[in-house]
Tab-separated table of N, CA, C and O in Angstrom:
chain	number	residue	atom	x	y	z
A	1	GLU	N	-1.446	12.713	20.749
A	1	GLU	CA	-1.407	11.403	20.127
A	1	GLU	C	-0.912	11.564	18.695
A	1	GLU	O	-1.361	12.415	17.954
A	2	ALA	N	0.010	10.742	18.294
A	2	ALA	CA	0.568	10.811	16.946
A	2	ALA	C	-0.421	10.278	15.916
A	2	ALA	O	-1.269	9.450	16.223
A	3	ASP	N	-0.308	10.777	14.705
A	3	ASP	CA	-1.166	10.308	13.620
A	3	ASP	C	-0.745	8.917	13.175
A	3	ASP	O	0.381	8.493	13.371
A	4	ASP	N	-1.688	8.220	12.538
A	4	ASP	CA	-1.368	6.938	11.929
A	4	ASP	C	-0.492	7.201	10.722
A	4	ASP	O	-0.592	8.229	10.069
A	5	THR	N	0.384	6.261	10.420
A	5	THR	CA	1.269	6.425	9.271
A	5	THR	C	1.244	5.186	8.408
A	5	THR	O	0.985	4.087	8.884
A	6	THR	N	1.522	5.377	7.141
A	6	THR	CA	1.667	4.269	6.208
A	6	THR	C	2.929	4.506	5.417
A	6	THR	O	3.120	5.562	4.834
A	7	ASN	N	3.805	3.519	5.422
A	7	ASN	CA	5.028	3.581	4.635
A	7	ASN	C	4.863	2.670	3.440
A	7	ASN	O	4.448	1.534	3.576
A	8	GLU	N	5.211	3.169	2.273
A	8	GLU	CA	5.071	2.392	1.053
A	8	GLU	C	6.415	2.359	0.343
A	8	GLU	O	7.056	3.385	0.165
A	9	PHE	N	6.814	1.178	-0.044
A	9	PHE	CA	8.028	0.997	-0.826
A	9	PHE	C	7.610	0.368	-2.132
A	9	PHE	O	6.940	-0.654	-2.146
A	10	LEU	N	8.005	0.965	-3.250
A	10	LEU	CA	7.489	0.562	-4.540
A	10	LEU	C	8.614	0.428	-5.540
A	10	LEU	O	9.474	1.306	-5.642
A	11	LEU	N	8.637	-0.665	-6.274
A	11	LEU	CA	9.543	-0.839	-7.408
A	11	LEU	C	8.660	-0.796	-8.647
A	11	LEU	O	8.036	-1.788	-9.008
A	12	PRO	N	8.532	0.389	-9.272
A	12	PRO	CA	7.582	0.524	-10.366
A	12	PRO	C	8.027	-0.233	-11.611
A	12	PRO	O	9.216	-0.416	-11.850
A	13	ALA	N	7.059	-0.678	-12.388
A	13	ALA	CA	7.341	-1.300	-13.673
A	13	ALA	C	7.206	-0.237	-14.763
A	13	ALA	O	8.117	-0.029	-15.541
A	14	LYS	N	6.059	0.451	-14.769
A	14	LYS	CA	5.819	1.478	-15.779
A	14	LYS	C	5.155	2.719	-15.195
A	14	LYS	O	5.418	3.816	-15.620
A	15	TYR	N	4.296	2.541	-14.190
A	15	TYR	CA	3.508	3.635	-13.634
A	15	TYR	C	3.907	3.917	-12.195
A	15	TYR	O	4.431	3.053	-11.512
A	16	CYS	N	3.636	5.149	-11.756
A	16	CYS	CA	3.829	5.502	-10.351
A	16	CYS	C	2.664	6.393	-9.924
A	16	CYS	O	1.863	6.822	-10.741
A	17	ILE	N	2.578	6.684	-8.644
A	17	ILE	CA	1.479	7.475	-8.097
A	17	ILE	C	1.978	8.888	-7.786
A	17	ILE	O	3.022	9.051	-7.152
A	18	GLU	N	1.221	9.881	-8.206
A	18	GLU	CA	1.528	11.273	-7.905
A	18	GLU	C	1.319	11.513	-6.403
A	18	GLU	O	0.357	11.004	-5.819
A	19	LEU	N	2.194	12.266	-5.769
A	19	LEU	CA	2.142	12.497	-4.330
A	19	LEU	C	0.818	13.134	-3.894
A	19	LEU	O	0.212	12.703	-2.909
A	20	LYS	N	0.347	14.151	-4.600
A	20	LYS	CA	-0.911	14.809	-4.222
A	20	LYS	C	-2.069	13.813	-4.276
A	20	LYS	O	-2.914	13.782	-3.382
A	21	SER	N	-2.112	12.990	-5.293
A	21	SER	CA	-3.160	11.975	-5.413
A	21	SER	C	-3.079	10.971	-4.275
A	21	SER	O	-4.100	10.554	-3.717
A	22	PHE	N	-1.861	10.590	-3.915
A	22	PHE	CA	-1.664	9.646	-2.813
A	22	PHE	C	-2.168	10.236	-1.495
A	22	PHE	O	-2.856	9.573	-0.726
A	23	LYS	N	-1.863	11.503	-1.248
A	23	LYS	CA	-2.311	12.155	-0.014
A	23	LYS	C	-3.839	12.227	0.049
A	23	LYS	O	-4.436	11.956	1.089
A	24	MET	N	-4.461	12.563	-1.069
A	24	MET	CA	-5.923	12.632	-1.107
A	24	MET	C	-6.531	11.243	-0.887
A	24	MET	O	-7.539	11.098	-0.196
A	25	TYR	N	-5.911	10.238	-1.428
A	25	TYR	CA	-6.364	8.858	-1.253
A	25	TYR	C	-6.278	8.449	0.217
A	25	TYR	O	-7.195	7.846	0.768
A	26	MET	N	-5.177	8.791	0.880
A	26	MET	CA	-4.983	8.419	2.281
A	26	MET	C	-5.987	9.136	3.200
A	26	MET	O	-6.433	8.564	4.187
A	27	VAL	N	-6.342	10.377	2.892
A	27	VAL	CA	-7.309	11.117	3.692
A	27	VAL	C	-8.666	10.405	3.672
A	27	VAL	O	-9.402	10.427	4.663
A	28	PHE	N	-8.974	9.737	2.585
A	28	PHE	CA	-10.230	8.994	2.470
A	28	PHE	C	-10.388	7.988	3.609
A	28	PHE	O	-11.466	7.801	4.140
A	29	TYR	N	-9.303	7.342	4.020
A	29	TYR	CA	-9.351	6.312	5.060
A	29	TYR	C	-9.259	6.868	6.481
A	29	TYR	O	-9.439	6.145	7.447
A	30	ARG	N	-8.981	8.144	6.624
A	30	ARG	CA	-8.692	8.733	7.933
A	30	ARG	C	-9.778	8.483	8.983
A	30	ARG	O	-9.480	8.123	10.103
A	31	ASN	N	-11.028	8.689	8.659
A	31	ASN	CA	-12.105	8.542	9.635
A	31	ASN	C	-13.018	7.361	9.328
A	31	ASN	O	-14.131	7.299	9.832
A	32	MET	N	-12.546	6.449	8.522
A	32	MET	CA	-13.360	5.296	8.165
A	32	MET	C	-13.223	4.217	9.241
A	32	MET	O	-12.123	3.939	9.713
A	33	GLY	N	-14.327	3.627	9.623
A	33	GLY	CA	-14.298	2.536	10.593
A	33	GLY	C	-13.930	1.237	9.885
A	33	GLY	O	-14.791	0.578	9.313
A	34	ILE	N	-12.659	0.891	9.900
A	34	ILE	CA	-12.169	-0.274	9.169
A	34	ILE	C	-11.023	-0.905	9.962
A	34	ILE	O	-10.264	-0.201	10.635
A	35	PHE	N	-10.918	-2.210	9.950
A	35	PHE	CA	-9.828	-2.890	10.659
A	35	PHE	C	-8.487	-2.521	10.048
A	35	PHE	O	-8.374	-2.340	8.830
A	36	HIS	N	-7.470	-2.446	10.877
A	36	HIS	CA	-6.136	-2.072	10.408
A	36	HIS	C	-5.616	-3.021	9.335
A	36	HIS	O	-5.019	-2.597	8.355
A	37	GLU	N	-5.840	-4.306	9.539
A	37	GLU	CA	-5.374	-5.290	8.557
A	37	GLU	C	-6.078	-5.094	7.221
A	37	GLU	O	-5.470	-5.189	6.164
A	38	HIS	N	-7.383	-4.809	7.297
A	38	HIS	CA	-8.155	-4.639	6.066
A	38	HIS	C	-7.720	-3.409	5.291
A	38	HIS	O	-7.570	-3.450	4.061
A	39	VAL	N	-7.522	-2.294	5.973
A	39	VAL	CA	-7.115	-1.073	5.268
A	39	VAL	C	-5.732	-1.245	4.642
A	39	VAL	O	-5.493	-0.794	3.527
A	40	THR	N	-4.821	-1.911	5.316
A	40	THR	CA	-3.478	-2.128	4.761
A	40	THR	C	-3.562	-2.997	3.510
A	40	THR	O	-2.932	-2.697	2.493
A	41	ASN	N	-4.342	-4.069	3.565
A	41	ASN	CA	-4.499	-4.929	2.395
A	41	ASN	C	-5.231	-4.223	1.259
A	41	ASN	O	-4.918	-4.436	0.084
A	42	LYS	N	-6.195	-3.365	1.582
A	42	LYS	CA	-6.924	-2.609	0.562
A	42	LYS	C	-6.006	-1.621	-0.141
A	42	LYS	O	-6.056	-1.468	-1.364
A	43	ILE	N	-5.135	-0.953	0.617
A	43	ILE	CA	-4.168	-0.022	0.025
A	43	ILE	C	-3.238	-0.783	-0.911
A	43	ILE	O	-2.967	-0.342	-2.039
A	44	LEU	N	-2.760	-1.942	-0.467
A	44	LEU	CA	-1.888	-2.756	-1.314
A	44	LEU	C	-2.618	-3.157	-2.598
A	44	LEU	O	-2.069	-3.022	-3.699
A	45	GLU	N	-3.849	-3.629	-2.458
A	45	GLU	CA	-4.640	-4.046	-3.614
A	45	GLU	C	-4.826	-2.885	-4.605
A	45	GLU	O	-4.654	-3.054	-5.820
A	46	ASP	N	-5.148	-1.703	-4.086
A	46	ASP	CA	-5.338	-0.539	-4.950
A	46	ASP	C	-4.043	-0.116	-5.633
A	46	ASP	O	-4.049	0.278	-6.805
A	47	PHE	N	-2.930	-0.180	-4.913
A	47	PHE	CA	-1.637	0.177	-5.497
A	47	PHE	C	-1.266	-0.775	-6.628
A	47	PHE	O	-0.809	-0.346	-7.685
A	48	VAL	N	-1.460	-2.056	-6.398
A	48	VAL	CA	-1.126	-3.045	-7.426
A	48	VAL	C	-2.006	-2.830	-8.658
A	48	VAL	O	-1.528	-2.877	-9.792
A	49	LYS	N	-3.274	-2.550	-8.426
A	49	LYS	CA	-4.202	-2.328	-9.533
A	49	LYS	C	-3.832	-1.063	-10.324
A	49	LYS	O	-3.880	-1.056	-11.547
A	50	ALA	N	-3.455	0.001	-9.639
A	50	ALA	CA	-3.161	1.280	-10.289
A	50	ALA	C	-1.776	1.332	-10.936
A	50	ALA	O	-1.619	1.887	-12.015
A	51	CYS	N	-0.774	0.755	-10.280
A	51	CYS	CA	0.613	0.908	-10.734
A	51	CYS	C	1.176	-0.303	-11.466
A	51	CYS	O	2.150	-0.167	-12.195
A	52	LYS	N	0.619	-1.461	-11.195
A	52	LYS	CA	1.162	-2.708	-11.747
A	52	LYS	C	2.672	-2.816	-11.485
A	52	LYS	O	3.466	-2.960	-12.399
A	53	PRO	N	3.061	-2.727	-10.198
A	53	PRO	CA	4.495	-2.702	-9.866
A	53	PRO	C	5.144	-4.085	-9.972
A	53	PRO	O	4.455	-5.110	-9.984
A	54	GLN	N	6.459	-4.084	-10.021
A	54	GLN	CA	7.214	-5.330	-9.945
A	54	GLN	C	7.167	-5.862	-8.521
A	54	GLN	O	7.100	-7.055	-8.296
A	55	TRP	N	7.223	-4.933	-7.570
A	55	TRP	CA	7.244	-5.291	-6.152
A	55	TRP	C	6.776	-4.089	-5.351
A	55	TRP	O	7.042	-2.951	-5.706
A	56	THR	N	6.063	-4.336	-4.258
A	56	THR	CA	5.721	-3.263	-3.334
A	56	THR	C	5.548	-3.822	-1.927
A	56	THR	O	5.166	-4.973	-1.753
A	57	HIS	N	5.870	-3.017	-0.951
A	57	HIS	CA	5.767	-3.374	0.466
A	57	HIS	C	5.076	-2.208	1.165
A	57	HIS	O	5.480	-1.062	1.006
A	58	ILE	N	4.040	-2.503	1.921
A	58	ILE	CA	3.300	-1.469	2.634
A	58	ILE	C	3.324	-1.783	4.122
A	58	ILE	O	3.098	-2.922	4.527
A	59	LYS	N	3.607	-0.762	4.911
A	59	LYS	CA	3.642	-0.912	6.362
A	59	LYS	C	2.742	0.161	6.962
A	59	LYS	O	2.975	1.351	6.786
A	60	GLY	N	1.692	-0.276	7.648
A	60	GLY	CA	0.774	0.652	8.312
A	60	GLY	C	1.049	0.644	9.803
A	60	GLY	O	1.059	-0.413	10.426
A	61	GLU	N	1.281	1.811	10.372
A	61	GLU	CA	1.497	1.954	11.810
A	61	GLU	C	0.318	2.742	12.373
A	61	GLU	O	0.120	3.889	12.026
A	62	PHE	N	-0.453	2.100	13.243
A	62	PHE	CA	-1.693	2.679	13.743
A	62	PHE	C	-1.619	2.868	15.249
A	62	PHE	O	-1.346	1.928	15.983
A	63	ASN	N	-1.877	4.080	15.697
A	63	ASN	CA	-1.959	4.389	17.125
A	63	ASN	C	-3.427	4.506	17.493
A	63	ASN	O	-4.169	5.263	16.883
A	64	THR	N	-3.851	3.744	18.471
A	64	THR	CA	-5.254	3.778	18.884
A	64	THR	C	-5.352	4.260	20.317
A	64	THR	O	-4.356	4.381	21.019
A	65	ARG	N	-6.559	4.476	20.753
A	65	ARG	CA	-6.764	4.893	22.143
A	65	ARG	C	-6.322	3.785	23.085
A	65	ARG	O	-6.430	2.610	22.781
A	66	GLY	N	-5.821	4.179	24.210
A	66	GLY	CA	-5.340	3.215	25.187
A	66	GLY	C	-3.863	2.899	25.033
A	66	GLY	O	-3.325	2.072	25.746
A	67	GLY	N	-3.207	3.548	24.075
A	67	GLY	CA	-1.767	3.369	23.919
A	67	GLY	C	-1.348	2.084	23.232
A	67	GLY	O	-0.185	1.719	23.273
A	68	ILE	N	-2.271	1.378	22.613
A	68	ILE	CA	-1.920	0.131	21.924
A	68	ILE	C	-1.617	0.452	20.470
A	68	ILE	O	-2.465	0.967	19.742
A	69	GLN	N	-0.399	0.143	20.061
A	69	GLN	CA	0.015	0.407	18.689
A	69	GLN	C	-0.087	-0.878	17.871
A	69	GLN	O	0.269	-1.955	18.336
A	70	THR	N	-0.585	-0.750	16.641
A	70	THR	CA	-0.686	-1.875	15.731
A	70	THR	C	0.177	-1.597	14.515
A	70	THR	O	0.109	-0.505	13.950
A	71	VAL	N	0.984	-2.567	14.109
A	71	VAL	CA	1.798	-2.453	12.902
A	71	VAL	C	1.417	-3.611	11.990
A	71	VAL	O	1.484	-4.770	12.382
A	72	VAL	N	0.985	-3.274	10.776
A	72	VAL	CA	0.558	-4.271	9.804
A	72	VAL	C	1.381	-4.081	8.534
A	72	VAL	O	1.525	-2.962	8.053
A	73	THR	N	1.931	-5.179	8.009
A	73	THR	CA	2.666	-5.102	6.759
A	73	THR	C	2.012	-6.004	5.721
A	73	THR	O	1.415	-7.022	6.051
A	74	ALA	N	2.132	-5.599	4.473
A	74	ALA	CA	1.635	-6.382	3.356
A	74	ALA	C	2.621	-6.208	2.200
A	74	ALA	O	3.205	-5.139	2.038
A	75	GLU	N	2.791	-7.242	1.424
A	75	GLU	CA	3.760	-7.197	0.336
A	75	GLU	C	3.190	-7.854	-0.908
A	75	GLU	O	2.436	-8.816	-0.827
A	76	TYR	N	3.561	-7.307	-2.053
A	76	TYR	CA	3.182	-7.875	-3.343
A	76	TYR	C	4.449	-8.150	-4.133
A	76	TYR	O	5.320	-7.288	-4.237
A	77	GLN	N	4.563	-9.338	-4.661
A	77	GLN	CA	5.700	-9.706	-5.502
A	77	GLN	C	5.130	-10.116	-6.843
A	77	GLN	O	4.403	-11.100	-6.929
A	78	GLY	N	5.425	-9.355	-7.888
A	78	GLY	CA	4.934	-9.678	-9.222
A	78	GLY	C	5.493	-11.017	-9.687
A	78	GLY	O	6.477	-11.522	-9.166
A	79	THR	N	4.838	-11.592	-10.664
A	79	THR	CA	5.308	-12.872	-11.200
A	79	THR	C	6.339	-12.623	-12.277
A	79	THR	O	6.306	-11.622	-12.981
A	80	ARG	N	7.245	-13.535	-12.411
A	80	ARG	CA	8.311	-13.408	-13.404
A	80	ARG	C	7.944	-14.219	-14.636
A	80	ARG	O	7.600	-15.377	-14.558
A	81	ASP	N	8.032	-13.560	-15.786
A	81	ASP	CA	7.790	-14.227	-17.055
A	81	ASP	C	9.095	-14.897	-17.477
A	81	ASP	O	10.066	-14.232	-17.821
A	82	LYS	N	9.143	-16.215	-17.453
A	82	LYS	CA	10.381	-16.958	-17.710
A	82	LYS	C	10.876	-16.789	-19.140
A	82	LYS	O	12.069	-16.762	-19.386
A	83	GLU	N	9.970	-16.656	-20.104
A	83	GLU	CA	10.389	-16.540	-21.496
A	83	GLU	C	11.034	-15.197	-21.785
A	83	GLU	O	12.024	-15.118	-22.494
A	84	GLN	N	10.487	-14.122	-21.243
A	84	GLN	CA	10.995	-12.790	-21.534
A	84	GLN	C	11.916	-12.255	-20.465
A	84	GLN	O	12.604	-11.266	-20.679
A	85	GLY	N	11.949	-12.877	-19.292
A	85	GLY	CA	12.815	-12.421	-18.216
A	85	GLY	C	12.329	-11.135	-17.572
A	85	GLY	O	13.110	-10.437	-16.942
A	86	THR	N	11.050	-10.805	-17.745
A	86	THR	CA	10.512	-9.586	-17.144
A	86	THR	C	9.419	-9.976	-16.152
A	86	THR	O	8.916	-11.086	-16.172
A	87	ARG	N	9.070	-9.046	-15.338
A	87	ARG	CA	8.015	-9.292	-14.349
A	87	ARG	C	6.690	-8.829	-14.924
A	87	ARG	O	6.611	-7.815	-15.590
A	88	LYS	N	5.660	-9.592	-14.619
A	88	LYS	CA	4.298	-9.207	-14.981
A	88	LYS	C	3.473	-9.141	-13.705
A	88	LYS	O	3.673	-9.917	-12.797
A	89	SER	N	2.542	-8.195	-13.653
A	89	SER	CA	1.680	-8.105	-12.487
A	89	SER	C	0.324	-8.664	-12.790
A	89	SER	O	-0.037	-8.946	-13.874
């Protein structure tokens, strides 16, 4: 059985996530009893809080017993500051 995967696409504003830290963060969710939709939204929420990106898209692909695959996507679009022409999160 293939492992669950999460794809993250990020347009950083100022901060980004170190790969080792990201891997350790993902291992935290590996054996947690949590709904697929909830974990995907929680990852998005944590990414927005940590990175304050202009935009990010997260896609979680979950393989469960019985051969049923679940794909959940979540997206964050920062707000645009009209006076300065920059995005704020």
